[in-house]
Amino acid sequence: MTVERMLRDAAPAALAILVRRTGDFEGSEDAMQEALLAASARWRREPPEHPIGWLVTVAHRRYVEQVRGDIARRQREALVATREPAGAAASHIDDSLALLVLCAHPAVARPSQVALTLRAVGGLTTAEIARALLVPEATVGQRISRAKARIRAAGATFAPPSDDELETRIATVCTVLSVIYTEGHTASSGQSLLRVELSSEAIRLARMLQDAAPATAPWRAEVDGLLALMLLTEARRPARLRPVGRAPAGPSPTGEDLAPSAPLELVPLAEQDRSMWDRDLIDEGVALVTRALAEGGRPGPFQLQAAIAAVHDEAPSTEATDWAEILELYDLLRRLGPGPVVELGRVVAVAMVHGPEAGLAELESVALEPALAGHFRVFAVRGHLLELAGRPHAARVEFEHAAARALNAAERHYLEAKAAALAG
């Protein structure tokens, strides 16, 4: 195991223990960053036997030094000294859950929630977060600093979340994890479509949240739905990329077998080699969402999205997909969790059930949504529907508009290829 992997695995648990011991999230986070820097230099020549304990010991020492250096904090230093001794630890899961809930504090803006969660709970460094989110490192640092300041100003404390806190914040926690996963599954910009470190981390955190969720909690089914959605989506990852220009019917590589510089393009769902999908993830995801829908009462948005993903994953082909069921699920989803992405997905389902002209008619009203104004996905969907309707020239124009607006290279390559094929 590399030092980087050891640090990423140990840092969240160590930070959770330190915050619980000190009761000071901001000071503990600063001290942990110093401990991580020390560990990155020390562990390469002298790996510790107990990485978490090593980090806690060093970070706690740094924290005490910080407190001692601040006269105004002498009273808190005395309080820290009376807290429980090193080595005593509550449940790792409970501590991590407390951190996750704290990072999703309602006083913190969504971008800062994501950045803070990735660092405090995911164990990613500021540089790793910056690369993952495609923003400057300084921006990540500012977001994290603002998040910590807002948490401090709000008077939030680190403690195992009460049932009421979990219930009131679980929607935000799930949404933050969903944002992290979505960016890892389909990067909004850059050369690579996939950011596996992000999607993997989101799944790990969702599993942790599920483990900590009481079986009788009313929000448990929605956590199951979120995890199921991630697994059912992740199952298709091996078939989502292929070299630019490769025929749709040919084998589709994952990209991991190719040179890093090899240009890749998106493979849409209809063209994916379904034999490459991960059946174990599909089975687990289907079982999760089936149980959630059966036991959870009124389904939430993540359960419905997972149900849609399950219908896709269990179908042998696009043609054999139960589009009528998918449309029913979208109709329910738009009432419980409306949004522009939901509306676009429903447009496709309408077209598959009632024909492309019906889908085009729906799209014209959906395209008026402010969040979709000028978005490349609107042009891409219109291009597909026009192609299905037998209007290749109009479809080509839409694909060209979409390609010009796409910020991700893999999606842009695919849209350019569609436009070129229709021009012939």
GROMACS .gro file of C-alpha atoms in nm:
model
  424
    1MET     CA    1   0.000   0.000   0.000
    2THR     CA    2   0.133   0.342  -0.092
    3VAL     CA    3   0.186   0.618   0.161
    4GLU     CA    4  -0.083   0.823  -0.013
    5ARG     CA    5  -0.332   0.538   0.025
    6MET     CA    6  -0.238   0.488   0.390
    7LEU     CA    7  -0.290   0.858   0.457
    8ARG     CA    8  -0.625   0.865   0.280
    9ASP     CA    9  -0.746   0.560   0.472
   10ALA     CA   10  -0.627   0.679   0.813
   11ALA     CA   11  -0.696   1.054   0.798
   12PRO     CA   12  -1.078   1.059   0.831
   13ALA     CA   13  -1.084   0.832   1.135
   14ALA     CA   14  -0.794   1.016   1.297
   15LEU     CA   15  -0.961   1.353   1.239
   16ALA     CA   16  -1.289   1.226   1.380
   17ILE     CA   17  -1.115   1.110   1.699
   18LEU     CA   18  -0.931   1.439   1.734
   19VAL     CA   19  -1.243   1.652   1.682
   20ARG     CA   20  -1.433   1.443   1.932
   21ARG     CA   21  -1.154   1.486   2.183
   22THR     CA   22  -1.108   1.861   2.139
   23GLY     CA   23  -1.456   1.966   2.039
   24ASP     CA   24  -1.290   2.210   1.795
   25PHE     CA   25  -1.341   2.120   1.429
   26GLU     CA   26  -1.143   2.406   1.275
   27GLY     CA   27  -0.843   2.376   1.506
   28SER     CA   28  -0.839   1.998   1.474
   29GLU     CA   29  -0.855   2.015   1.095
   30ASP     CA   30  -0.561   2.256   1.085
   31ALA     CA   31  -0.362   2.035   1.320
   32MET     CA   32  -0.443   1.725   1.116
   33GLN     CA   33  -0.316   1.889   0.799
   34GLU     CA   34   0.018   1.949   0.972
   35ALA     CA   35   0.023   1.588   1.087
   36LEU     CA   36  -0.046   1.466   0.735
   37LEU     CA   37   0.241   1.673   0.599
   38ALA     CA   38   0.470   1.525   0.863
   39ALA     CA   39   0.345   1.174   0.789
   40SER     CA   40   0.399   1.206   0.414
   41ALA     CA   41   0.770   1.266   0.481
   42ARG     CA   42   0.816   1.026   0.773
   43TRP     CA   43   0.613   0.723   0.661
   44ARG     CA   44   0.808   0.667   0.340
   45ARG     CA   45   1.114   0.564   0.541
   46GLU     CA   46   0.937   0.453   0.857
   47PRO     CA   47   0.580   0.327   0.807
   48PRO     CA   48   0.389   0.326   1.138
   49GLU     CA   49   0.239   0.013   1.284
   50HIS     CA   50  -0.081   0.200   1.374
   51PRO     CA   51  -0.135   0.485   1.123
   52ILE     CA   52  -0.448   0.625   1.288
   53GLY     CA   53  -0.287   0.634   1.631
   54TRP     CA   54   0.023   0.796   1.484
   55LEU     CA   55  -0.181   1.071   1.322
   56VAL     CA   56  -0.392   1.131   1.632
   57THR     CA   57  -0.085   1.158   1.853
   58VAL     CA   58   0.099   1.400   1.625
   59ALA     CA   59  -0.209   1.606   1.541
   60HIS     CA   60  -0.309   1.629   1.907
   61ARG     CA   61   0.039   1.751   1.990
   62ARG     CA   62   0.011   2.014   1.715
   63TYR     CA   63  -0.330   2.114   1.842
   64VAL     CA   64  -0.204   2.162   2.195
   65GLU     CA   65   0.086   2.366   2.063
   66GLN     CA   66  -0.159   2.588   1.876
   67VAL     CA   67  -0.365   2.636   2.188
   68ARG     CA   68  -0.062   2.715   2.399
   69GLY     CA   69   0.045   2.975   2.147
   70ASP     CA   70  -0.276   3.163   2.187
   71ILE     CA   71  -0.321   3.329   2.521
   72ALA     CA   72  -0.690   3.382   2.460
   73ARG     CA   73  -0.733   3.008   2.437
   74ARG     CA   74  -0.563   2.911   2.763
   75GLN     CA   75  -0.890   2.815   2.922
   76ARG     CA   76  -0.966   2.579   2.637
   77GLU     CA   77  -0.617   2.430   2.672
   78ALA     CA   78  -0.698   2.342   3.028
   79LEU     CA   79  -1.023   2.189   2.914
   80VAL     CA   80  -0.848   1.981   2.650
   81ALA     CA   81  -0.606   1.852   2.910
   82THR     CA   82  -0.894   1.716   3.113
   83ARG     CA   83  -1.052   1.533   2.823
   84GLU     CA   84  -1.018   1.162   2.779
   85PRO     CA   85  -0.669   1.018   2.720
   86ALA     CA   86  -0.527   0.923   2.382
   87GLY     CA   87  -0.620   0.581   2.257
   88ALA     CA   88  -0.977   0.585   2.375
   89ALA     CA   89  -1.191   0.579   2.067
   90ALA     CA   90  -1.555   0.565   1.992
   91SER     CA   91  -1.685   0.382   1.693
   92HIS     CA   92  -1.504   0.480   1.375
   93ILE     CA   93  -1.834   0.465   1.193
   94ASP     CA   94  -2.006   0.690   1.446
   95ASP     CA   95  -1.723   0.945   1.436
   96SER     CA   96  -1.713   0.949   1.058
   97LEU     CA   97  -2.087   0.989   1.043
   98ALA     CA   98  -2.066   1.282   1.282
   99LEU     CA   99  -1.805   1.443   1.059
  100LEU     CA  100  -2.017   1.384   0.750
  101VAL     CA  101  -2.320   1.544   0.912
  102LEU     CA  102  -2.112   1.834   1.041
  103CYS     CA  103  -1.973   1.901   0.692
  104ALA     CA  104  -2.330   1.914   0.560
  105HIS     CA  105  -2.423   2.187   0.807
  106PRO     CA  106  -2.698   2.406   0.656
  107ALA     CA  107  -2.493   2.721   0.717
  108VAL     CA  108  -2.235   2.605   0.461
  109ALA     CA  109  -2.285   2.661   0.087
  110ARG     CA  110  -2.305   2.351  -0.135
  111PRO     CA  111  -1.964   2.390  -0.311
  112SER     CA  112  -1.799   2.434   0.026
  113GLN     CA  113  -1.987   2.134   0.168
  114VAL     CA  114  -1.847   1.918  -0.110
  115ALA     CA  115  -1.490   2.043  -0.069
  116LEU     CA  116  -1.498   2.011   0.310
  117THR     CA  117  -1.653   1.663   0.295
  118LEU     CA  118  -1.390   1.540   0.050
  119ARG     CA  119  -1.110   1.661   0.276
  120ALA     CA  120  -1.248   1.587   0.622
  121VAL     CA  121  -1.431   1.262   0.550
  122GLY     CA  122  -1.280   1.152   0.220
  123GLY     CA  123  -0.923   1.217   0.325
  124LEU     CA  124  -0.828   1.392  -0.002
  125THR     CA  125  -0.567   1.663   0.004
  126THR     CA  126  -0.643   2.014  -0.115
  127ALA     CA  127  -0.448   1.948  -0.436
  128GLU     CA  128  -0.639   1.624  -0.502
  129ILE     CA  129  -0.972   1.799  -0.448
  130ALA     CA  130  -0.868   2.079  -0.683
  131ARG     CA  131  -0.782   1.829  -0.956
  132ALA     CA  132  -1.101   1.634  -0.899
  133LEU     CA  133  -1.329   1.938  -0.910
  134LEU     CA  134  -1.128   2.116  -1.179
  135VAL     CA  135  -1.093   2.433  -0.981
  136PRO     CA  136  -0.775   2.610  -0.866
  137GLU     CA  137  -0.615   2.485  -0.548
  138ALA     CA  138  -0.654   2.831  -0.397
  139THR     CA  139  -1.028   2.815  -0.460
  140VAL     CA  140  -1.055   2.486  -0.276
  141GLY     CA  141  -0.859   2.632   0.013
  142GLN     CA  142  -1.092   2.930   0.029
  143ARG     CA  143  -1.401   2.710   0.017
  144ILE     CA  144  -1.274   2.496   0.302
  145SER     CA  145  -1.177   2.799   0.507
  146ARG     CA  146  -1.517   2.958   0.456
  147ALA     CA  147  -1.691   2.635   0.545
  148LYS     CA  148  -1.503   2.601   0.870
  149ALA     CA  149  -1.567   2.966   0.955
  150ARG     CA  150  -1.938   2.930   0.892
  151ILE     CA  151  -1.955   2.617   1.104
  152ARG     CA  152  -1.775   2.798   1.385
  153ALA     CA  153  -2.000   3.104   1.350
  154ALA     CA  154  -2.307   2.882   1.362
  155GLY     CA  155  -2.187   2.738   1.692
  156ALA     CA  156  -2.201   2.384   1.560
  157THR     CA  157  -2.030   2.122   1.773
  158PHE     CA  158  -1.889   1.782   1.693
  159ALA     CA  159  -2.098   1.512   1.846
  160PRO     CA  160  -2.271   1.196   1.736
  161PRO     CA  161  -2.573   1.326   1.546
  162SER     CA  162  -2.906   1.288   1.716
  163ASP     CA  163  -3.188   1.114   1.536
  164ASP     CA  164  -3.349   1.452   1.478
  165GLU     CA  165  -3.029   1.598   1.328
  166LEU     CA  166  -2.986   1.301   1.101
  167GLU     CA  167  -3.342   1.315   0.986
  168THR     CA  168  -3.330   1.689   0.916
  169ARG     CA  169  -2.989   1.681   0.744
  170ILE     CA  170  -3.003   1.347   0.568
  171ALA     CA  171  -3.138   1.502   0.248
  172THR     CA  172  -2.842   1.741   0.234
  173VAL     CA  173  -2.594   1.464   0.319
  174CYS     CA  174  -2.735   1.245   0.043
  175THR     CA  175  -2.733   1.532  -0.204
  176VAL     CA  176  -2.369   1.615  -0.128
  177LEU     CA  177  -2.271   1.252  -0.181
  178SER     CA  178  -2.472   1.245  -0.502
  179VAL     CA  179  -2.293   1.558  -0.629
  180ILE     CA  180  -1.957   1.398  -0.554
  181TYR     CA  181  -2.054   1.075  -0.731
  182THR     CA  182  -2.200   1.250  -1.035
  183GLU     CA  183  -1.885   1.455  -1.088
  184GLY     CA  184  -1.682   1.134  -1.066
  185HIS     CA  185  -1.910   0.948  -1.306
  186THR     CA  186  -1.943   1.225  -1.565
  187ALA     CA  187  -1.694   1.505  -1.518
  188SER     CA  188  -1.846   1.840  -1.610
  189SER     CA  189  -1.531   1.947  -1.794
  190GLY     CA  190  -1.178   1.840  -1.877
  191GLN     CA  191  -1.024   1.568  -2.092
  192SER     CA  192  -1.145   1.266  -1.895
  193LEU     CA  193  -1.508   1.166  -1.863
  194LEU     CA  194  -1.442   0.962  -1.550
  195ARG     CA  195  -1.294   1.065  -1.217
  196VAL     CA  196  -1.284   0.728  -1.051
  197GLU     CA  197  -1.135   0.857  -0.726
  198LEU     CA  198  -1.444   1.072  -0.675
  199SER     CA  199  -1.705   0.811  -0.764
  200SER     CA  200  -1.530   0.547  -0.554
  201GLU     CA  201  -1.510   0.781  -0.257
  202ALA     CA  202  -1.879   0.868  -0.285
  203ILE     CA  203  -1.971   0.500  -0.284
  204ARG     CA  204  -1.749   0.437   0.018
  205LEU     CA  205  -1.914   0.721   0.210
  206ALA     CA  206  -2.262   0.605   0.110
  207ARG     CA  207  -2.182   0.255   0.237
  208MET     CA  208  -2.060   0.408   0.563
  209LEU     CA  209  -2.379   0.608   0.596
  210GLN     CA  210  -2.584   0.299   0.528
  211ASP     CA  211  -2.393   0.100   0.790
  212ALA     CA  212  -2.467   0.367   1.048
  213ALA     CA  213  -2.834   0.405   0.961
  214PRO     CA  214  -3.070   0.243   1.213
  215ALA     CA  215  -3.283  -0.022   1.047
  216THR     CA  216  -3.599   0.149   1.169
  217ALA     CA  217  -3.500   0.503   1.070
  218PRO     CA  218  -3.758   0.659   0.838
  219TRP     CA  219  -3.477   0.792   0.615
  220ARG     CA  220  -3.297   0.456   0.584
  221ALA     CA  221  -3.474   0.363   0.259
  222GLU     CA  222  -3.354   0.681   0.088
  223VAL     CA  223  -2.993   0.608   0.187
  224ASP     CA  224  -3.037   0.258   0.041
  225GLY     CA  225  -3.178   0.421  -0.271
  226LEU     CA  226  -2.879   0.653  -0.302
  227LEU     CA  227  -2.631   0.367  -0.268
  228ALA     CA  228  -2.831   0.154  -0.513
  229LEU     CA  229  -2.830   0.438  -0.766
  230MET     CA  230  -2.453   0.471  -0.737
  231LEU     CA  231  -2.395   0.096  -0.775
  232LEU     CA  232  -2.632   0.057  -1.071
  233THR     CA  233  -2.469   0.352  -1.245
  234GLU     CA  234  -2.115   0.245  -1.158
  235ALA     CA  235  -2.186  -0.100  -1.306
  236ARG     CA  236  -2.187   0.050  -1.657
  237ARG     CA  237  -1.852   0.229  -1.622
  238PRO     CA  238  -1.643  -0.036  -1.804
  239ALA     CA  239  -1.847   0.017  -2.123
  240ARG     CA  240  -1.874   0.397  -2.126
  241LEU     CA  241  -1.560   0.486  -2.322
  242ARG     CA  242  -1.399   0.377  -2.648
  243PRO     CA  243  -1.124   0.514  -2.871
  244VAL     CA  244  -1.236   0.796  -3.096
  245GLY     CA  245  -1.357   0.658  -3.429
  246ARG     CA  246  -1.405   0.297  -3.316
  247ALA     CA  247  -1.719   0.139  -3.461
  248PRO     CA  248  -2.006   0.118  -3.208
  249ALA     CA  249  -2.030  -0.260  -3.252
  250GLY     CA  250  -1.665  -0.316  -3.163
  251PRO     CA  251  -1.530  -0.400  -2.818
  252SER     CA  252  -1.526  -0.101  -2.587
  253PRO     CA  253  -1.225  -0.062  -2.358
  254THR     CA  254  -1.248   0.090  -2.016
  255GLY     CA  255  -0.976   0.338  -2.094
  256GLU     CA  256  -0.754   0.189  -1.824
  257ASP     CA  257  -0.593  -0.037  -2.084
  258LEU     CA  258  -0.508   0.254  -2.311
  259ALA     CA  259  -0.230   0.504  -2.307
  260PRO     CA  260  -0.329   0.805  -2.097
  261SER     CA  261  -0.310   1.027  -2.404
  262ALA     CA  262  -0.538   0.807  -2.618
  263PRO     CA  263  -0.841   1.017  -2.720
  264LEU     CA  264  -1.162   0.860  -2.597
  265GLU     CA  265  -1.524   0.931  -2.667
  266LEU     CA  266  -1.842   0.867  -2.476
  267VAL     CA  267  -2.036   0.552  -2.562
  268PRO     CA  268  -2.409   0.624  -2.514
  269LEU     CA  269  -2.621   0.372  -2.331
  270ALA     CA  270  -2.781   0.240  -2.650
  271GLU     CA  271  -2.441   0.152  -2.798
  272GLN     CA  272  -2.272   0.003  -2.491
  273ASP     CA  273  -2.156  -0.358  -2.484
  274ARG     CA  274  -2.372  -0.478  -2.197
  275SER     CA  275  -2.162  -0.789  -2.144
  276MET     CA  276  -1.902  -0.553  -1.995
  277TRP     CA  277  -2.136  -0.429  -1.723
  278ASP     CA  278  -2.051  -0.538  -1.369
  279ARG     CA  279  -2.316  -0.797  -1.281
  280ASP     CA  280  -2.223  -0.809  -0.912
  281LEU     CA  281  -2.286  -0.436  -0.873
  282ILE     CA  282  -2.614  -0.467  -1.064
  283ASP     CA  283  -2.732  -0.753  -0.843
  284GLU     CA  284  -2.644  -0.563  -0.527
  285GLY     CA  285  -2.807  -0.243  -0.652
  286VAL     CA  286  -3.126  -0.417  -0.763
  287ALA     CA  287  -3.156  -0.596  -0.429
  288LEU     CA  288  -3.104  -0.269  -0.240
  289VAL     CA  289  -3.362  -0.067  -0.431
  290THR     CA  290  -3.612  -0.353  -0.428
  291ARG     CA  291  -3.588  -0.375  -0.049
  292ALA     CA  292  -3.605   0.002  -0.010
  293LEU     CA  293  -3.916   0.033  -0.222
  294ALA     CA  294  -4.078  -0.259  -0.043
  295GLU     CA  295  -4.005  -0.142   0.311
  296GLY     CA  296  -3.960   0.233   0.288
  297GLY     CA  297  -4.316   0.352   0.247
  298ARG     CA  298  -4.347   0.650   0.017
  299PRO     CA  299  -4.038   0.641  -0.210
  300GLY     CA  300  -3.794   0.931  -0.220
  301PRO     CA  301  -3.615   1.078  -0.523
  302PHE     CA  302  -3.306   0.859  -0.490
  303GLN     CA  303  -3.514   0.542  -0.470
  304LEU     CA  304  -3.698   0.641  -0.786
  305GLN     CA  305  -3.377   0.726  -0.970
  306ALA     CA  306  -3.235   0.391  -0.862
  307ALA     CA  307  -3.549   0.216  -0.986
  308ILE     CA  308  -3.503   0.378  -1.327
  309ALA     CA  309  -3.138   0.273  -1.333
  310ALA     CA  310  -3.241  -0.082  -1.240
  311VAL     CA  311  -3.483  -0.103  -1.534
  312HIS     CA  312  -3.201   0.000  -1.768
  313ASP     CA  313  -2.949  -0.239  -1.614
  314GLU     CA  314  -3.178  -0.541  -1.627
  315ALA     CA  315  -3.278  -0.492  -1.991
  316PRO     CA  316  -3.082  -0.693  -2.251
  317SER     CA  317  -3.095  -0.403  -2.498
  318THR     CA  318  -3.235  -0.054  -2.551
  319GLU     CA  319  -3.513  -0.197  -2.763
  320ALA     CA  320  -3.611  -0.448  -2.493
  321THR     CA  321  -3.613  -0.185  -2.219
  322ASP     CA  322  -3.946  -0.130  -2.044
  323TRP     CA  323  -3.975   0.237  -2.139
  324ALA     CA  324  -4.336   0.258  -2.023
  325GLU     CA  325  -4.226   0.172  -1.670
  326ILE     CA  326  -3.942   0.422  -1.692
  327LEU     CA  327  -4.186   0.694  -1.800
  328GLU     CA  328  -4.414   0.615  -1.506
  329LEU     CA  329  -4.118   0.641  -1.270
  330TYR     CA  330  -4.015   0.976  -1.422
  331ASP     CA  331  -4.371   1.107  -1.384
  332LEU     CA  332  -4.355   1.022  -1.014
  333LEU     CA  333  -4.000   1.153  -0.979
  334ARG     CA  334  -4.082   1.494  -1.131
  335ARG     CA  335  -4.343   1.540  -0.856
  336LEU     CA  336  -4.118   1.434  -0.567
  337GLY     CA  337  -3.780   1.560  -0.687
  338PRO     CA  338  -3.821   1.792  -0.986
  339GLY     CA  339  -3.522   1.932  -1.171
  340PRO     CA  340  -3.386   1.998  -1.518
  341VAL     CA  341  -3.200   1.666  -1.540
  342VAL     CA  342  -3.517   1.481  -1.446
  343GLU     CA  343  -3.712   1.668  -1.714
  344LEU     CA  344  -3.456   1.584  -1.982
  345GLY     CA  345  -3.463   1.218  -1.885
  346ARG     CA  346  -3.842   1.218  -1.902
  347VAL     CA  347  -3.832   1.371  -2.251
  348VAL     CA  348  -3.631   1.072  -2.374
  349ALA     CA  349  -3.875   0.832  -2.208
  350VAL     CA  350  -4.170   1.011  -2.371
  351ALA     CA  351  -3.999   0.977  -2.710
  352MET     CA  352  -3.934   0.605  -2.659
  353VAL     CA  353  -4.296   0.540  -2.558
  354HIS     CA  354  -4.492   0.781  -2.778
  355GLY     CA  355  -4.249   0.853  -3.061
  356PRO     CA  356  -3.979   1.115  -3.131
  357GLU     CA  357  -4.221   1.391  -3.236
  358ALA     CA  358  -4.393   1.368  -2.896
  359GLY     CA  359  -4.052   1.390  -2.731
  360LEU     CA  360  -3.958   1.695  -2.939
  361ALA     CA  361  -4.280   1.869  -2.838
  362GLU     CA  362  -4.203   1.803  -2.469
  363LEU     CA  363  -3.845   1.922  -2.515
  364GLU     CA  364  -3.948   2.264  -2.641
  365SER     CA  365  -4.109   2.351  -2.308
  366VAL     CA  366  -3.836   2.184  -2.101
  367ALA     CA  367  -3.570   2.383  -2.290
  368LEU     CA  368  -3.722   2.704  -2.152
  369GLU     CA  369  -3.598   2.612  -1.802
  370PRO     CA  370  -3.342   2.880  -1.707
  371ALA     CA  371  -3.097   2.614  -1.587
  372LEU     CA  372  -3.102   2.452  -1.933
  373ALA     CA  373  -3.075   2.768  -2.141
  374GLY     CA  374  -2.797   2.705  -2.394
  375HIS     CA  375  -2.692   2.380  -2.226
  376PHE     CA  376  -2.532   2.129  -2.459
  377ARG     CA  377  -2.752   1.844  -2.333
  378VAL     CA  378  -3.063   2.014  -2.471
  379PHE     CA  379  -2.905   2.030  -2.818
  380ALA     CA  380  -2.780   1.671  -2.785
  381VAL     CA  381  -3.124   1.535  -2.689
  382ARG     CA  382  -3.290   1.733  -2.969
  383GLY     CA  383  -3.033   1.594  -3.213
  384HIS     CA  384  -3.110   1.235  -3.109
  385LEU     CA  385  -3.484   1.287  -3.137
  386LEU     CA  386  -3.453   1.452  -3.478
  387GLU     CA  387  -3.238   1.163  -3.596
  388LEU     CA  388  -3.501   0.917  -3.471
  389ALA     CA  389  -3.765   1.121  -3.654
  390GLY     CA  390  -3.576   1.080  -3.981
  391ARG     CA  391  -3.455   1.441  -4.008
  392PRO     CA  392  -3.076   1.398  -4.041
  393HIS     CA  393  -2.989   1.751  -4.154
  394ALA     CA  394  -3.164   1.916  -3.860
  395ALA     CA  395  -3.012   1.653  -3.628
  396ARG     CA  396  -2.661   1.729  -3.756
  397VAL     CA  397  -2.704   2.099  -3.682
  398GLU     CA  398  -2.813   2.021  -3.325
  399PHE     CA  399  -2.518   1.787  -3.268
  400GLU     CA  400  -2.282   2.058  -3.394
  401HIS     CA  401  -2.433   2.308  -3.150
  402ALA     CA  402  -2.402   2.054  -2.869
  403ALA     CA  403  -2.039   1.974  -2.953
  404ALA     CA  404  -1.950   2.343  -2.955
  405ARG     CA  405  -2.088   2.381  -2.602
  406ALA     CA  406  -1.966   2.059  -2.439
  407LEU     CA  407  -1.684   2.117  -2.190
  408ASN     CA  408  -1.583   1.754  -2.152
  409ALA     CA  409  -1.360   1.619  -2.429
  410ALA     CA  410  -1.509   1.266  -2.434
  411GLU     CA  411  -1.862   1.401  -2.474
  412ARG     CA  412  -1.743   1.653  -2.734
  413HIS     CA  413  -1.570   1.379  -2.939
  414TYR     CA  414  -1.891   1.176  -2.942
  415LEU     CA  415  -2.108   1.470  -3.050
  416GLU     CA  416  -1.863   1.568  -3.323
  417ALA     CA  417  -1.869   1.211  -3.453
  418LYS     CA  418  -2.249   1.211  -3.460
  419ALA     CA  419  -2.255   1.536  -3.657
  420ALA     CA  420  -1.992   1.407  -3.900
  421ALA     CA  421  -2.178   1.080  -3.957
  422LEU     CA  422  -2.499   1.264  -4.040
  423ALA     CA  423  -2.318   1.492  -4.284
  424GLY     CA  424  -2.215   1.202  -4.507
   0.00000   0.00000   0.00000
